[in-house]
Amino acid sequence: MSKPIQAIRGMNDITPQETVFWQYLENALYDLTRRYAYQEIRFPLLDKTELFKRAVGEVTDIVEKEMYTFEDRNGDSLTLRPEGTAPCVRAALEQGLLYNQTQRLWYMGPIFRHERPQKGRYRQFYQFGLEAFGMSGPDIDAEIILFTAELWKTLGLEKHLVLQLNSLGTQEERQAYRDALVAYLTPLENQLDEDSKRRLKKNPLRILDSKNPDMKTLIESAPKLADFLGEQSRQHFETLCKTLDASGVTYVLNPNLVRGLDYYSHAVFEWVSDALGAQATVCAGGRYDVLVELLGGKASPAVGFALGLERVIMLLHELDLFPESLNYHPDVYVVVSAEGTERVMSLVNDWRVALPQLSMLLNCGGGSFKAQFKRADKSGAKLALVLGEEELQQGEVTVKYLRVEKPQEKIALTDLVKFLSDQVSPS
Ligand code: HAM
């Protein structure tokens, strides 16, 4: 036998035991998007490399070292999407969804980043994202944050996540701050760690985001971005905070929250958990008013966020918050004799139509009754329905209870639908 081929590092298979947890989260998200009146948009996994360079920024970790980029057979440089905002804007522009109108969009699917894999950090992971276009006020910022807060409530996570907020102001305000920060840090350059030295030249605001404790005091005494915000930016942010207060959403102001992508302006936020170790950010986003124009559209304000599905699922597992009932098993297992299969197949199909709330597993591939009962037991079904030759001749089904002590009984085929709907409550 040849050696099995293994998956790519940092790219995970999701087993049937796990997909039930994914579906639970996905269903909660579908339900919320409907309740908040957001519409789904789908775009390809691949886009031109230029899109991400222009949108995310040349001097970001994502573009500098994390993209899966390759030349296709035509010699075009393509990239597997390392985030969803840029392709969402590209698609919405191309499809004429942004011209003089508002849009509330969502997407869900795989994202690719060549990062160092560890718990909560993968090379293929899944994001759910919301993007709202054409609205410049803090009301829509508040709406998308409320959406996330509502999601945590639905999942029972509201006590386990902290909302961090900051305002990055306009591009001009940020440029003025950047100059002040560089002026403050340049004389202290020899106290900076290697990462920060590199960032000082290329992307100094990211130094504020440093996780190195040795950099803490230096960062604490640095000039504050909040002092560089103009009146309008300040008001936008204050109104957002007041709206959140009025809705009972609590938050922590974090002046060092700068985000790792270049397109943000004004409000940015992250939901952070202390139960996940190093990869603590579950959901992140903010306003990006210049991106649509940067990607060739008529200027349109925009705001959005994305959450990492793996991290939410990990947190729900960690805190034991998945409902008990999620462990999948069929309600009914149908045991059949080889001779009866043709007739039973059609009978079971009729029952599936009559009882759409039930999950029925019909034994396929033959096997002795003993082997089939073993499978029935392993499947987790509550009932086994036995349709042997004798039963078919008599127009009956033998019902065996697999989870409770109760003698088996015979039910007429004509009464079976009623019997099942009385007996088995859907799981
Ligand atoms: P991001 O902060 O790069 O933002 O990613 C959003 C979320 O994706 C993170 O908070 C985290 O939960 C998850 N995530 C990121 N990298 C990984 C990884 N390697 N493995 C597992 N999960 C990961 C964005 O992508 C922006 N596009 C968000 C946005 C939308 N801003 C405005 N609109």
mmCIF file of C-alpha atoms in Angstrom, residues 83-367:
data_model
loop_
_atom_site.group_PDB
_atom_site.id
_atom_site.type_symbol
_atom_site.label_atom_id
_atom_site.label_comp_id
_atom_site.label_asym_id
_atom_site.label_seq_id
_atom_site.Cartn_x
_atom_site.Cartn_y
_atom_site.Cartn_z
ATOM 1 C CA GLU A 83 -10.020 38.495 3.635
ATOM 2 C CA GLY A 84 -13.510 39.268 2.366
ATOM 3 C CA THR A 85 -13.896 43.050 2.355
ATOM 4 C CA ALA A 86 -11.829 43.783 -0.768
ATOM 5 C CA PRO A 87 -13.518 41.166 -2.976
ATOM 6 C CA CYS A 88 -16.920 42.148 -1.558
ATOM 7 C CA VAL A 89 -16.334 45.756 -2.598
ATOM 8 C CA ARG A 90 -14.940 44.644 -5.964
ATOM 9 C CA ALA A 91 -17.984 42.457 -6.636
ATOM 10 C CA ALA A 92 -20.507 45.019 -5.397
ATOM 11 C CA LEU A 93 -18.925 47.686 -7.631
ATOM 12 C CA GLU A 94 -18.742 45.414 -10.644
ATOM 13 C CA GLN A 95 -22.384 44.424 -10.224
ATOM 14 C CA GLY A 96 -23.519 48.029 -9.880
ATOM 15 C CA LEU A 97 -24.729 47.588 -6.296
ATOM 16 C CA LEU A 98 -23.078 50.658 -4.845
ATOM 17 C CA TYR A 99 -23.968 53.486 -7.190
ATOM 18 C CA ASN A 100 -26.105 56.068 -5.327
ATOM 19 C CA GLN A 101 -27.655 53.489 -3.060
ATOM 20 C CA THR A 102 -27.246 51.781 0.255
ATOM 21 C CA GLN A 103 -26.508 48.078 0.645
ATOM 22 C CA ARG A 104 -26.408 45.720 3.580
ATOM 23 C CA LEU A 105 -24.484 42.600 2.565
ATOM 24 C CA TRP A 106 -23.101 39.467 4.185
ATOM 25 C CA TYR A 107 -20.862 36.602 3.106
ATOM 26 C CA MET A 108 -19.478 33.422 4.598
ATOM 27 C CA GLY A 109 -16.709 31.139 3.408
ATOM 28 C CA PRO A 110 -13.058 30.153 3.463
ATOM 29 C CA ILE A 111 -10.206 32.646 3.768
ATOM 30 C CA PHE A 112 -6.520 31.850 3.201
ATOM 31 C CA ARG A 113 -3.500 33.263 5.021
ATOM 32 C CA HIS A 114 -0.047 31.744 5.177
ATOM 33 C CA GLU A 115 0.422 32.379 8.910
ATOM 34 C CA ARG A 116 2.246 30.183 11.410
ATOM 35 C CA PRO A 117 -0.437 27.658 12.425
ATOM 36 C CA GLN A 118 -1.333 27.355 16.103
ATOM 37 C CA LYS A 119 -4.474 26.947 18.190
ATOM 38 C CA GLY A 120 -7.072 29.305 16.705
ATOM 39 C CA ARG A 121 -4.825 30.334 13.801
ATOM 40 C CA TYR A 122 -5.038 28.436 10.535
ATOM 41 C CA ARG A 123 -4.027 28.815 6.911
ATOM 42 C CA GLN A 124 -7.511 28.091 5.699
ATOM 43 C CA PHE A 125 -10.169 29.375 8.052
ATOM 44 C CA TYR A 126 -13.761 30.564 7.701
ATOM 45 C CA GLN A 127 -15.128 34.043 8.064
ATOM 46 C CA PHE A 128 -18.633 35.383 8.291
ATOM 47 C CA GLY A 129 -18.679 39.069 7.330
ATOM 48 C CA LEU A 130 -21.163 41.942 7.127
ATOM 49 C CA GLU A 131 -20.511 45.004 4.974
ATOM 50 C CA ALA A 132 -22.832 48.048 4.868
ATOM 51 C CA PHE A 133 -22.421 50.652 2.111
ATOM 52 C CA GLY A 134 -23.616 54.178 1.438
ATOM 53 C CA MET A 135 -24.252 55.234 5.055
ATOM 54 C CA SER A 136 -21.860 57.641 6.700
ATOM 55 C CA GLY A 137 -23.401 58.111 10.138
ATOM 56 C CA PRO A 138 -22.569 56.338 13.388
ATOM 57 C CA ASP A 139 -26.063 54.766 13.352
ATOM 58 C CA ILE A 140 -24.958 52.043 10.928
ATOM 59 C CA ASP A 141 -21.725 51.508 12.903
ATOM 60 C CA ALA A 142 -23.927 50.913 15.942
ATOM 61 C CA GLU A 143 -26.231 48.606 13.988
ATOM 62 C CA ILE A 144 -23.484 46.224 12.971
ATOM 63 C CA ILE A 145 -22.065 46.180 16.497
ATOM 64 C CA LEU A 146 -25.558 45.449 17.836
ATOM 65 C CA PHE A 147 -25.778 42.587 15.352
ATOM 66 C CA THR A 148 -22.662 41.046 16.865
ATOM 67 C CA ALA A 149 -23.865 41.665 20.430
ATOM 68 C CA GLU A 150 -27.137 39.938 19.562
ATOM 69 C CA LEU A 151 -25.239 36.983 18.114
ATOM 70 C CA TRP A 152 -23.291 36.535 21.362
ATOM 71 C CA LYS A 153 -26.577 36.620 23.286
ATOM 72 C CA THR A 154 -28.106 33.980 21.023
ATOM 73 C CA LEU A 155 -25.080 31.752 21.586
ATOM 74 C CA GLY A 156 -24.827 32.424 25.325
ATOM 75 C CA LEU A 157 -21.452 34.154 24.886
ATOM 76 C CA GLU A 158 -22.413 37.657 26.015
ATOM 77 C CA LYS A 159 -20.550 37.391 29.330
ATOM 78 C CA HIS A 160 -17.445 35.934 27.730
ATOM 79 C CA LEU A 161 -16.510 38.574 25.166
ATOM 80 C CA VAL A 162 -15.316 42.124 25.624
ATOM 81 C CA LEU A 163 -15.896 44.809 22.997
ATOM 82 C CA GLN A 164 -12.885 47.060 22.412
ATOM 83 C CA LEU A 165 -13.427 50.311 20.548
ATOM 84 C CA ASN A 166 -11.255 53.034 19.083
ATOM 85 C CA SER A 167 -11.468 55.776 16.492
ATOM 86 C CA LEU A 168 -8.783 56.135 13.829
ATOM 87 C CA GLY A 169 -10.193 59.447 12.530
ATOM 88 C CA THR A 170 -9.763 60.502 8.918
ATOM 89 C CA GLN A 171 -6.730 59.741 6.767
ATOM 90 C CA GLU A 172 -5.410 63.294 7.276
ATOM 91 C CA GLU A 173 -5.805 63.107 11.050
ATOM 92 C CA ARG A 174 -4.078 59.757 11.086
ATOM 93 C CA GLN A 175 -1.218 61.131 8.960
ATOM 94 C CA ALA A 176 -0.688 63.984 11.441
ATOM 95 C CA TYR A 177 -0.704 61.463 14.286
ATOM 96 C CA ARG A 178 1.670 59.173 12.411
ATOM 97 C CA ASP A 179 4.161 62.046 12.068
ATOM 98 C CA ALA A 180 3.888 62.782 15.793
ATOM 99 C CA LEU A 181 4.342 59.119 16.674
ATOM 100 C CA VAL A 182 7.420 58.780 14.467
ATOM 101 C CA ALA A 183 8.856 61.961 15.986
ATOM 102 C CA TYR A 184 8.320 60.484 19.476
ATOM 103 C CA LEU A 185 9.703 57.012 18.676
ATOM 104 C CA THR A 186 12.685 57.849 16.446
ATOM 105 C CA PRO A 187 14.936 59.056 19.309
ATOM 106 C CA LEU A 188 13.931 55.889 21.240
ATOM 107 C CA GLU A 189 14.665 53.558 18.330
ATOM 108 C CA ASN A 190 17.306 51.564 20.207
ATOM 109 C CA GLN A 191 14.672 50.592 22.802
ATOM 110 C CA LEU A 192 12.370 49.128 20.146
ATOM 111 C CA ASP A 193 12.185 45.402 19.441
ATOM 112 C CA GLU A 194 13.010 44.140 15.948
ATOM 113 C CA ASP A 195 9.390 44.059 14.802
ATOM 114 C CA SER A 196 8.755 47.600 15.963
ATOM 115 C CA LYS A 197 11.977 48.887 14.365
ATOM 116 C CA ARG A 198 10.771 47.538 11.063
ATOM 117 C CA ARG A 199 7.318 48.989 11.586
ATOM 118 C CA LEU A 200 8.700 52.415 12.523
ATOM 119 C CA LYS A 201 9.779 52.896 8.916
ATOM 120 C CA LYS A 202 6.870 51.164 7.240
ATOM 121 C CA ASN A 203 3.713 51.224 9.360
ATOM 122 C CA PRO A 204 4.381 52.947 12.709
ATOM 123 C CA LEU A 205 0.786 52.767 14.007
ATOM 124 C CA ARG A 206 1.117 48.985 14.162
ATOM 125 C CA ILE A 207 3.734 49.439 16.915
ATOM 126 C CA LEU A 208 0.828 50.364 19.217
ATOM 127 C CA ASP A 209 -0.533 46.871 18.615
ATOM 128 C CA SER A 210 2.666 45.196 19.847
ATOM 129 C CA LYS A 211 2.082 42.279 22.226
ATOM 130 C CA ASN A 212 5.654 42.512 23.604
ATOM 131 C CA PRO A 213 5.463 43.467 27.317
ATOM 132 C CA ASP A 214 8.869 45.219 27.068
ATOM 133 C CA MET A 215 7.273 47.762 24.766
ATOM 134 C CA LYS A 216 4.408 48.511 27.140
ATOM 135 C CA THR A 217 5.703 51.626 28.960
ATOM 136 C CA LEU A 218 7.042 53.106 25.785
ATOM 137 C CA ILE A 219 3.664 52.731 24.123
ATOM 138 C CA GLU A 220 1.794 54.045 27.157
ATOM 139 C CA SER A 221 3.732 57.308 27.059
ATOM 140 C CA ALA A 222 3.335 57.765 23.302
ATOM 141 C CA PRO A 223 1.121 60.525 21.884
ATOM 142 C CA LYS A 224 -2.519 59.494 21.702
ATOM 143 C CA LEU A 225 -4.455 59.305 18.451
ATOM 144 C CA ALA A 226 -7.561 60.665 20.205
ATOM 145 C CA ASP A 227 -5.782 64.027 20.643
ATOM 146 C CA PHE A 228 -5.395 64.347 16.874
ATOM 147 C CA LEU A 229 -9.041 63.859 15.977
ATOM 148 C CA GLY A 230 -10.964 66.834 14.576
ATOM 149 C CA GLU A 231 -14.380 67.925 15.792
ATOM 150 C CA GLN A 232 -16.323 65.873 13.228
ATOM 151 C CA SER A 233 -14.441 62.656 13.924
ATOM 152 C CA ARG A 234 -14.822 63.167 17.636
ATOM 153 C CA GLN A 235 -18.552 63.697 17.301
ATOM 154 C CA HIS A 236 -19.010 60.650 15.098
ATOM 155 C CA PHE A 237 -17.292 58.511 17.686
ATOM 156 C CA GLU A 238 -19.121 60.051 20.646
ATOM 157 C CA THR A 239 -22.497 59.477 18.995
ATOM 158 C CA LEU A 240 -21.566 55.864 18.342
ATOM 159 C CA CYS A 241 -20.598 55.403 21.998
ATOM 160 C CA LYS A 242 -23.851 57.041 23.162
ATOM 161 C CA THR A 243 -25.924 54.839 20.846
ATOM 162 C CA LEU A 244 -24.223 51.747 22.226
ATOM 163 C CA ASP A 245 -24.802 53.007 25.787
ATOM 164 C CA ALA A 246 -28.499 53.491 25.016
ATOM 165 C CA SER A 247 -28.709 49.913 23.729
ATOM 166 C CA GLY A 248 -26.968 48.501 26.783
ATOM 167 C CA VAL A 249 -23.835 47.375 24.909
ATOM 168 C CA THR A 250 -20.791 47.787 27.114
ATOM 169 C CA TYR A 251 -17.329 48.415 25.677
ATOM 170 C CA VAL A 252 -13.774 49.310 26.601
ATOM 171 C CA LEU A 253 -12.006 52.195 24.867
ATOM 172 C CA ASN A 254 -8.647 50.954 23.631
ATOM 173 C CA PRO A 255 -6.519 53.786 22.187
ATOM 174 C CA ASN A 256 -3.990 51.233 20.891
ATOM 175 C CA LEU A 257 -6.455 49.329 18.736
ATOM 176 C CA VAL A 258 -5.262 50.060 15.189
ATOM 177 C CA ARG A 259 -6.127 46.923 13.142
ATOM 178 C CA GLY A 260 -3.795 45.204 10.697
ATOM 179 C CA LEU A 261 -5.401 46.336 7.431
ATOM 180 C CA ASP A 262 -4.876 49.798 5.943
ATOM 181 C CA TYR A 263 -8.381 50.639 4.784
ATOM 182 C CA TYR A 264 -9.921 51.698 8.090
ATOM 183 C CA SER A 265 -10.981 55.149 9.241
ATOM 184 C CA HIS A 266 -13.047 56.386 12.211
ATOM 185 C CA ALA A 267 -14.532 53.643 14.406
ATOM 186 C CA VAL A 268 -12.768 50.290 14.668
ATOM 187 C CA PHE A 269 -13.653 47.465 17.038
ATOM 188 C CA GLU A 270 -12.725 43.976 18.165
ATOM 189 C CA TRP A 271 -14.537 41.407 20.295
ATOM 190 C CA VAL A 272 -11.971 39.664 22.454
ATOM 191 C CA SER A 273 -12.149 36.615 24.723
ATOM 192 C CA ASP A 274 -9.815 35.648 27.542
ATOM 193 C CA ALA A 275 -10.663 31.941 27.112
ATOM 194 C CA LEU A 276 -8.835 31.407 23.814
ATOM 195 C CA GLY A 277 -5.166 32.006 24.595
ATOM 196 C CA ALA A 278 -3.059 34.009 22.140
ATOM 197 C CA GLN A 279 -5.628 34.125 19.325
ATOM 198 C CA ALA A 280 -8.146 36.041 21.398
ATOM 199 C CA THR A 281 -9.931 38.146 18.784
ATOM 200 C CA VAL A 282 -13.108 36.473 17.659
ATOM 201 C CA CYS A 283 -14.574 39.250 15.560
ATOM 202 C CA ALA A 284 -13.204 42.528 14.202
ATOM 203 C CA GLY A 285 -14.057 45.388 11.908
ATOM 204 C CA GLY A 286 -14.739 49.054 11.485
ATOM 205 C CA ARG A 287 -15.422 51.871 9.072
ATOM 206 C CA TYR A 288 -13.586 52.120 5.745
ATOM 207 C CA ASP A 289 -14.857 55.214 3.985
ATOM 208 C CA VAL A 290 -12.139 55.501 1.322
ATOM 209 C CA LEU A 291 -11.933 51.931 0.051
ATOM 210 C CA VAL A 292 -14.730 52.057 -2.528
ATOM 211 C CA GLU A 293 -13.100 55.045 -4.240
ATOM 212 C CA LEU A 294 -9.663 53.471 -3.923
ATOM 213 C CA LEU A 295 -11.010 50.473 -5.829
ATOM 214 C CA GLY A 296 -12.301 52.662 -8.646
ATOM 215 C CA GLY A 297 -15.884 53.396 -7.573
ATOM 216 C CA LYS A 298 -17.708 56.605 -6.803
ATOM 217 C CA ALA A 299 -16.865 57.404 -3.172
ATOM 218 C CA SER A 300 -19.221 55.577 -0.822
ATOM 219 C CA PRO A 301 -18.902 55.330 2.945
ATOM 220 C CA ALA A 302 -18.758 51.798 4.309
ATOM 221 C CA VAL A 303 -18.478 49.819 7.513
ATOM 222 C CA GLY A 304 -18.241 46.130 8.293
ATOM 223 C CA PHE A 305 -16.750 43.319 10.306
ATOM 224 C CA ALA A 306 -15.770 39.679 10.020
ATOM 225 C CA LEU A 307 -15.743 36.917 12.599
ATOM 226 C CA GLY A 308 -13.679 33.757 12.566
ATOM 227 C CA LEU A 309 -16.017 30.750 12.722
ATOM 228 C CA GLU A 310 -13.338 28.422 14.147
ATOM 229 C CA ARG A 311 -12.708 30.780 17.046
ATOM 230 C CA VAL A 312 -16.402 31.127 17.907
ATOM 231 C CA ILE A 313 -16.839 27.346 17.752
ATOM 232 C CA MET A 314 -13.729 26.803 19.862
ATOM 233 C CA LEU A 315 -15.051 29.223 22.452
ATOM 234 C CA LEU A 316 -18.453 27.515 22.538
ATOM 235 C CA HIS A 317 -16.723 24.154 23.064
ATOM 236 C CA GLU A 318 -14.383 25.581 25.688
ATOM 237 C CA LEU A 319 -17.303 26.987 27.663
ATOM 238 C CA ASP A 320 -19.536 23.976 27.011
ATOM 239 C CA LEU A 321 -22.264 26.126 25.487
ATOM 240 C CA PHE A 322 -23.458 23.945 22.617
ATOM 241 C CA PRO A 323 -26.952 22.543 23.215
ATOM 242 C CA GLU A 324 -27.003 18.879 24.242
ATOM 243 C CA SER A 325 -29.373 17.998 21.390
ATOM 244 C CA LEU A 326 -26.772 18.758 18.717
ATOM 245 C CA ASN A 327 -25.260 15.291 18.734
ATOM 246 C CA TYR A 328 -26.682 14.028 15.479
ATOM 247 C CA HIS A 329 -28.444 10.680 15.209
ATOM 248 C CA PRO A 330 -31.314 9.464 13.035
ATOM 249 C CA ASP A 331 -34.685 8.959 14.746
ATOM 250 C CA VAL A 332 -35.401 5.674 13.048
ATOM 251 C CA TYR A 333 -33.262 2.843 11.636
ATOM 252 C CA VAL A 334 -34.981 0.541 9.136
ATOM 253 C CA VAL A 335 -33.837 -3.107 9.189
ATOM 254 C CA VAL A 336 -34.672 -4.977 6.017
ATOM 255 C CA SER A 337 -34.249 -8.434 4.456
ATOM 256 C CA ALA A 338 -32.391 -8.626 1.153
ATOM 257 C CA GLU A 339 -35.498 -9.839 -0.687
ATOM 258 C CA GLY A 340 -37.671 -6.995 0.567
ATOM 259 C CA THR A 341 -35.408 -4.081 -0.297
ATOM 260 C CA GLU A 342 -37.191 -2.960 -3.461
ATOM 261 C CA ARG A 343 -40.545 -2.637 -1.743
ATOM 262 C CA VAL A 344 -39.129 -1.222 1.473
ATOM 263 C CA MET A 345 -37.159 1.479 -0.348
ATOM 264 C CA SER A 346 -40.354 2.873 -1.772
ATOM 265 C CA LEU A 347 -42.264 2.485 1.529
ATOM 266 C CA VAL A 348 -39.583 4.318 3.494
ATOM 267 C CA ASN A 349 -39.511 7.080 0.916
ATOM 268 C CA ASP A 350 -43.271 7.532 1.364
ATOM 269 C CA TRP A 351 -42.779 7.761 5.144
ATOM 270 C CA ARG A 352 -40.054 10.350 4.697
ATOM 271 C CA VAL A 353 -42.484 12.446 2.666
ATOM 272 C CA ALA A 354 -45.291 11.971 5.198
ATOM 273 C CA LEU A 355 -43.046 12.696 8.212
ATOM 274 C CA PRO A 356 -40.568 15.333 7.046
ATOM 275 C CA GLN A 357 -39.584 16.170 10.640
ATOM 276 C CA LEU A 358 -38.074 12.705 11.163
ATOM 277 C CA SER A 359 -34.679 11.456 10.086
ATOM 278 C CA MET A 360 -34.867 7.865 8.796
ATOM 279 C CA LEU A 361 -31.887 5.717 7.986
ATOM 280 C CA LEU A 362 -32.597 2.713 5.792
ATOM 281 C CA ASN A 363 -30.076 -0.107 5.984
ATOM 282 C CA CYS A 364 -28.293 -0.431 2.650
ATOM 283 C CA GLY A 365 -25.614 -2.903 1.661
ATOM 284 C CA GLY A 366 -27.327 -5.973 3.154
ATOM 285 C CA GLY A 367 -26.132 -7.846 6.254
#
